[in-house]
Every structure is written in structure tokens, then in C-alpha cells.
Amino acid sequence: MTLDDSDIIHLLNRFGFGADADSLISYSAVRFQEQMFPKKGAELNWTHDIGALKAQSIQNMVLSENAPYEKLVLFWHHYFACIIDKSKHAILFSEVIRKHAFGNFRDLLLGVSKSAAMLHFLNGKKNKAGSPNENFARELCEIYTLGEGDGYSERDVKEIARCFTGWKYDDTGTFYLREKQFDSGMKTVFGKSGRYTGEDVIELILSKPQCANYLAEKIYTFFVNDRLSKKHVFEIRDCLMRTNYDLKETFAYIISMPWFYSDQNKMALIKSPIELIVGLGRTFRLKAAKENNWFFVQKLLNHEFYKPKNVKGWPMGREWIDSSSLTLRMHLPQLIFGTNDIDFEVEPDLDQSPGSNKFMYLKDRLKFKADWNYFLDNSKKVSPEKLWFNNKASDVANRIIKGHKGAISKEYVLDLLSLPEYQMH
Amino acid sequence: MDRRKFLKYSALSSVGSAFVPNFLFGLNEKLEGSSLRKPKLVVIQLTGGNDGLNTVIPFRNDQYYRSRPTVAIPSNEIIRLDNELGLNPKMEKFSRLFKEGYVSIINSVGYPNQSRSHFASMDIWHSGADVNKQSKTGWIGNYLDVLDKKSHHALEINKQLSGSLKGESISGMAVQNVGRIQRILHEHGGLLAQDEKFPVGEDNNSFLYQSLIDINQSADYIKEAHTIKTDNVDFPKTKIGEKLSTVSQLIRSGIDTEIYYLSLRGFDSHVNQRKSHDQLLDRYSSAIYHFVESLKKSGHFKDTLILTFSEFGRRVSENGSKGTDHGKGNSVFIIGENLKQPGFFNDYDDLNSLDNGDIPFKVDFKNIYSDIIREWFEESIKGIIFSRYKSLEII
């Protein structure tokens, strides 16, 4: 299949954080496919402060030479929504995701289930023989594998909880099984009986087509279109089942399909705040005046690493949009580039005392330095309108584009960045 | 396309302008008439976990004094409301409202399997969903969605929007942003200029443009309608006083907003609680008193209901730092002119039979939400609150 410029821009939007001039010029689809699936992401030296860690998580995405990989990492952070307070647990959780992001879903699911972060978040560590805690078992079915009420019963949840009894983590965050607390009796899950362990249950779940279907829907929503095409979701589901949940093969399949590049899928998704920030970061080679500004901007936009609202995860698509958030997002480039001083304010943490201004004022917290020369050089190779709007500018946007004469100015670029179209990819 | 959208789009395409100034609003007014009851709800969120036991105090209870050697309030200082319960000494003004019969106090409010995390518990109060049915939208956002309201029908006096006001297709509006929103919308080459052809369709880009037009209309409406900019009583010069002064101005302007939302923060009293907590209650009590006075003067109090809540109560026993840690059940205040049950809805439970050292929950907060929707707004709870409750017969 030959890809034209618009197709490659689309590919880099979805499996990356937007296209840039150089990759558009140099990428062929074949090369892209090769580059897209490295065995493993870059090794990282994690910092051990939770706030700094959140900053680092975004910086990785901005600086990475392997944007597709980082995009997958972001997807799995959405998929396995988990609130994590301890930096040690957050690092281990991220390592599991990074290790298996392009690997096998089975390993990823098992790794996440055994992570200290998840055992803490969904009370798995309190799940004991004789006094089971069903929290993890329920969300495992409902949020992480099958979808609400699809292919399991209340009875199954109770029995699945018994299989995960005794799962613990030690001081280093490493998983172990406390034999004494494990319920070794017979369990009946999905109508089959056995002395199942947690690992067995994960196999039982994976063998259900509902699981592949649920994962396929999530992948489609995140990477293709939030209006589901049943036909294409089924194709992804079948691919997952055929390959025994091989993620690399499944993603390779998706980007080899003509439907992925169809006109209706291009520029169809609303960026999440992190996608918006990382896109800006990469396009303008943003450098934060203070590293923690990368954390602050997550708080400002309510898209904070390791802190989804609840187990249902961060919002998606239109859920991100309200009057405050939309105007803030459209205005973000001006705030970041320091050309405007409108007083946005960040909601302080719930336990913060009044008068404390830890996060109240933006002035210094949103300072980023943009590399305008780098950007202007690139925009001579390929126009920003082409990269950002991919032939999908509305009449309103086109009026502004056509009204512009002469060389690209900072003012004009800010006008483009403030268009609703820039919120899309 | 549903009827509402059709109206919106056809209005846009025929007039060809983002500013359809008062076309839709005018229509609403004509349909509703001016003689109909226009109920307003004001929600006050005490952020951080208000210590209910030092707010509504069982001053005859030995257990209260035994559990709180330094944090308890001496019984001679307490403003007595009946033979068992009284108010924090700083709530003298609030006690006047109580004695007038404008206040109903519901004790031991919470929900099953209560979380002691600020974040999780606030999320549960915002969503109005069960603990195991977490939701991405809030109960007020659901109200806007289900009843096809506009953004400005629920205003938060803040710069950012709380989870309560987040809906799926429509959310409330943070009102301290109105100026900012207008400024942004009119910058950038006049994004929403007259005679513009806006993208119309079911796709996400059309959704963004449509949202902008909605936001712009609501911002314009608020700015136009917010004609009263003066106080009719002396509001205290505190943050909560200023916020309630704004709400009073908006209500007295005759604006058709139905729900106002504001929060007062700083209630997380782990350390040296007495002084800071008393001060917060003082500010709350004084601001709310003047707010009621203001609405009484203008004749709007009969149409206004005020709900005050916090994400959880605090432990019965004090901690080692002259403070209290996160607990469970808590008191909720409902303020209005014609309450069915002014005074105490229920007693405190025996402090000797606690749930793990906490006041156990007896009344589910969703029951109160449900009563507000059904009895105050006279709407069905369908799609807004997801469990059924028998009326508490308060409102």
C-alpha cells in the first residue's frame, strides 16, 4: 500500500504526537513500520519524587526519538487506570507498561495485576482466604478485560476474587504469594471448576472473545475513531485472537489496513491534554524554565500521570471539553509562550490549607522556552497548516489561513494554534 | 438529529451568526412565562472534610469529651439548639437562621463502604454514583444533560469546573471565567465573527465549534443579564462572602441559572484544629447569614434552596497533633424558607457504637440529591441519580 503525505501525517498523529517536516519527507510506510516496533523503549533513569516523576513522564514523550512507543505507553496508562501515590510503585508500574507495551497483552495484564500499585489501588493486598476483597476481581472484569456485565456474572466475580487471594508485595514493591492466605479450594469460574490460581483466571478471561472485543474497542477508540465501526473492531478482535494477543502484530495489522487511512478517520479525534502538550513540546522543542513546570501543566489541564479521576480512567474525546477546559486549551500556546497573562488558576489539592499558594499562581509555573528558529526552519520545508490540519480545516480556519499574507510570523502561528482544529488530530 | 440540535443548527444557518443573541433565550422566556416558580439551588462544598462533630456538637455526650481532650469545645461555650445538640460558638449567625426555622440539619450522612481518601470521596459525592459504579460525569452535569439545559444553567463561582458540573454533552460553567472566555473568543482574528460558516455535523470538530458557540452565547447572556452589580446587604469581605455576594447579584438579576456551586476550602484539620476550624465556620456562618438576608430582602429566598456538604466527617477521637483525621459520616445542612422539617432531621447516633472509630452513615447523600431533583426541581431523577430512595420529607 502506498501512503501519501496526508496518510503519513495521519499515521504520525495517531502513532505519535503529530507529524514533523523531516519525518514527512523521509518516511515511507515500510520504513515507518520497521521503526515503529522496536523491542523496547529507551532505558530511563527514574527520579524518585512523585511530582518530578510525573514531569519526567511527559518529558520522555517530548524528547523521545521513538514517539510511537511513547504513544503506546500513554495508551496503556489510560487503559490500566490506576491511582498511584508512591513513586516507587509508580516507577515499577511504568516499567511493566514499557516492557510489554508492544509485547503480549497477556504479559502486560499479568504484570499490571501483580504490580504493587494495582495490588494497593484495588485492595488486592487485603484479599485473603476466608475474607475475600472483591474490588480487584470486579474491576478486572469490568474495566480491564471484559467490559461491564459482558460475559461474567456476580458469582464469577466472587469466585475470581478467591483465586487472587494471598497476592502481596514486599517493601521493594516485588510481588509474592502468601500461601497461607491463598484459598486453595475449588472455584467455579465461567461454568468451569478447578483449583484455580490468579494466573489461571487470567487465562480463562483471555480465552473469552469478549475480552478480545473489549480490548479491540479500546484500541479503536484511542487510535482510530471514537465512533466505532463494528466491522473494523471485529477485525482487530479477530487479529488479537488469531495472534494470541500479540500487540505488535495487531498494531502492524491496523496500520496496514486501508480503512485506517480513510478520510473519515483523519483528524477525527480530540487530543487529550497530554497529547496536546507533548505535540506542542515536540513541535517547538519546548524547554521548561523549571522541570516541575511539566508537572504543573498536567495539573492545570487535569490530565495528571498516575492520577486518573477514578478506576474508569481519564476522560476521552469529548469528555475533556467544557467551557473552562476548551478555552484554556485554545489559549495554552499563548500561556506557554508567555505572550499572554490571563490569570488561569489551578485548583489546589483538596487537603491544601487556605492561603497556601503552592499551585495557585501561574506566572512562573508555565514558563517554557520555545525554539522558534527550529520551528521556522521546519515550516519552510512543510507548512504548519498542512501538518496540523491535514486538509481538514473548516471554513473558519481557512478564512484565517487565507487572510494571512507574507512570511510566517509568531502572531500568525499563535492564531493557528488557537483554532479548534489544533485540538484535533 | 434531535429537536434541540435542529433548532440550534437551523437558527445558525438561517441567521448565519454565532450571536443569535437572545433568540433561544427569548423563546424560553415566552414559554415559561414569569409567574411560574423558578427554583434555584446553591451548593456549598466544604473542601477537605469538615469536622461535623465540632460543628454540630453533642454537648451532653461524655464520649465526645473523652475522645477529644484538647479538640472538644467546652459545653458552656456551645450555642445550644436543643437539649442534646448545639453549634460551634462561632456559628451565632447561622444559629439565628436555625431558630427562624430556615435550617434542616441531617446528621450521619455518608454512603456505604465510605472512602477516607479526599480524592476518592469527593469524586463519589460529585458523581452521585455508587462506590462501585464510578462515573466520569457529575450529578449536576447529568441534570444539564438529561434536561437539555445550557451551560449557564449551572454556574460555579470559581475559575475551574468541579466534577459535579461535568456532563457528557454539556457541562456547567465556571463563572469567574466569563471575561476571559469572551476575550479569548474574540481574539485570534475574531474566531467567531459574524456571518461565518461554522462546521455543522456530528463529527468532533463540529462539536468543538458548536461548544464554542454555546459557550459564547452563555458568556454573552451572563454578561448581559448580570445587571445588578451592587450588594443589598453588607457581605463580609471574605472569599466565601464575596462568592455568595456574586451569587446574590446573579439571582437578583433575574438570570435563568438554576444551580450555583461554590466551595470553601481548608477543612482538612489534622493539626491544631481549633483555631483554624473555628475561623472557617465563622466565615461560613456569617456569609451564609448575609446571603439569606440579601435574598429575603429581594424576595428570592422562597425560591432558593441551599445545600452544604463536605466529602467526609472526621474521626471521633482526636489525633496526637490536636487535630482530627479523616472519618466517615457527617452533617449536611439544608437551608430554605419553607422546609417541611426544619430543625434536626435525626439525632446523632450513640457515639459508643462507632464504625471503626467513625460516625457510621445513616442517611445516603444520594437520597438528598434525589429529593432535590424530585421535590425542589420537580423533575424525574432518571439519568441523574441511579438508585431509588424514599423521600426524606425535608424539602
PDB file of N, CA and C in Angstrom, chain A residues 28 36 46 49 51 77 152 190 192 206 213 231 235 276 289 299 316 353 387 417 423:
ATOM      1  N   SER A  28       8.861   6.448   4.559  1.00  0.00           N
ATOM      2  CA  SER A  28       7.982   5.628   3.730  1.00  0.00           C
ATOM      3  C   SER A  28       7.250   4.719   4.712  1.00  0.00           C
ATOM      4  N   MET A  36       8.722   1.592  13.881  1.00  0.00           N
ATOM      5  CA  MET A  36       7.674   1.767  14.859  1.00  0.00           C
ATOM      6  C   MET A  36       7.706   0.712  15.956  1.00  0.00           C
ATOM      7  N   TRP A  46      14.850   6.855  36.400  1.00  0.00           N
ATOM      8  CA  TRP A  46      13.696   7.461  37.023  1.00  0.00           C
ATOM      9  C   TRP A  46      14.084   8.301  38.224  1.00  0.00           C
ATOM     10  N   ASP A  49      10.872  11.394  43.177  1.00  0.00           N
ATOM     11  CA  ASP A  49       9.857  12.256  43.774  1.00  0.00           C
ATOM     12  C   ASP A  49       8.633  12.139  42.875  1.00  0.00           C
ATOM     13  N   GLY A  51       6.070  14.010  42.155  1.00  0.00           N
ATOM     14  CA  GLY A  51       5.795  15.143  41.274  1.00  0.00           C
ATOM     15  C   GLY A  51       6.804  15.217  40.132  1.00  0.00           C
ATOM     16  N   HIS A  77      -1.364   3.589  29.891  1.00  0.00           N
ATOM     17  CA  HIS A  77      -1.650   4.315  31.131  1.00  0.00           C
ATOM     18  C   HIS A  77      -3.131   4.685  31.199  1.00  0.00           C
ATOM     19  N   TYR A 152     -19.741 -12.249  32.220  1.00  0.00           N
ATOM     20  CA  TYR A 152     -19.455 -12.737  33.571  1.00  0.00           C
ATOM     21  C   TYR A 152     -20.635 -12.405  34.478  1.00  0.00           C
ATOM     22  N   PHE A 190     -16.837 -19.012  35.131  1.00  0.00           N
ATOM     23  CA  PHE A 190     -17.427 -19.144  33.783  1.00  0.00           C
ATOM     24  C   PHE A 190     -17.924 -20.576  33.548  1.00  0.00           C
ATOM     25  N   LYS A 192     -16.743 -23.349  34.643  1.00  0.00           N
ATOM     26  CA  LYS A 192     -15.753 -24.420  34.759  1.00  0.00           C
ATOM     27  C   LYS A 192     -15.214 -24.452  36.185  1.00  0.00           C
ATOM     28  N   LEU A 206      -8.831 -14.406  29.166  1.00  0.00           N
ATOM     29  CA  LEU A 206      -8.296 -14.128  27.827  1.00  0.00           C
ATOM     30  C   LEU A 206      -8.921 -15.024  26.766  1.00  0.00           C
ATOM     31  N   ASN A 213     -12.643  -8.514  22.230  1.00  0.00           N
ATOM     32  CA  ASN A 213     -13.530  -7.496  21.673  1.00  0.00           C
ATOM     33  C   ASN A 213     -13.419  -6.179  22.458  1.00  0.00           C
ATOM     34  N   LYS A 231     -17.412  -3.379  12.150  1.00  0.00           N
ATOM     35  CA  LYS A 231     -16.688  -4.257  11.237  1.00  0.00           C
ATOM     36  C   LYS A 231     -15.189  -4.213  11.541  1.00  0.00           C
ATOM     37  N   GLU A 235     -12.459  -6.915  13.147  1.00  0.00           N
ATOM     38  CA  GLU A 235     -11.187  -7.297  12.513  1.00  0.00           C
ATOM     39  C   GLU A 235     -10.048  -7.269  13.523  1.00  0.00           C
ATOM     40  N   LEU A 276      -1.906  17.069  23.562  1.00  0.00           N
ATOM     41  CA  LEU A 276      -1.788  18.476  23.165  1.00  0.00           C
ATOM     42  C   LEU A 276      -0.443  19.057  23.610  1.00  0.00           C
ATOM     43  N   ALA A 289      11.286  26.210  32.110  1.00  0.00           N
ATOM     44  CA  ALA A 289      12.175  27.016  32.945  1.00  0.00           C
ATOM     45  C   ALA A 289      12.556  26.221  34.191  1.00  0.00           C
ATOM     46  N   LYS A 299      -1.427  19.280  35.910  1.00  0.00           N
ATOM     47  CA  LYS A 299      -2.416  19.642  36.929  1.00  0.00           C
ATOM     48  C   LYS A 299      -3.398  20.672  36.380  1.00  0.00           C
ATOM     49  N   MET A 316     -12.062  10.810  27.844  1.00  0.00           N
ATOM     50  CA  MET A 316     -11.636  10.576  26.463  1.00  0.00           C
ATOM     51  C   MET A 316     -12.428  11.524  25.574  1.00  0.00           C
ATOM     52  N   SER A 353      -4.349  23.878  52.701  1.00  0.00           N
ATOM     53  CA  SER A 353      -4.950  24.882  53.569  1.00  0.00           C
ATOM     54  C   SER A 353      -5.135  26.194  52.798  1.00  0.00           C
ATOM     55  N   LEU A 387       0.672  20.235   8.187  1.00  0.00           N
ATOM     56  CA  LEU A 387       0.963  19.252   9.238  1.00  0.00           C
ATOM     57  C   LEU A 387      -0.134  19.212  10.299  1.00  0.00           C
ATOM     58  N   LEU A 417      -2.584  28.012  16.207  1.00  0.00           N
ATOM     59  CA  LEU A 417      -2.602  27.107  17.359  1.00  0.00           C
ATOM     60  C   LEU A 417      -3.874  27.288  18.200  1.00  0.00           C
ATOM     61  N   GLN A 423      -6.961  21.371  18.239  1.00  0.00           N
ATOM     62  CA  GLN A 423      -7.331  20.452  19.324  1.00  0.00           C
ATOM     63  C   GLN A 423      -7.568  19.035  18.795  1.00  0.00           C
TER      64      GLN A 423
END
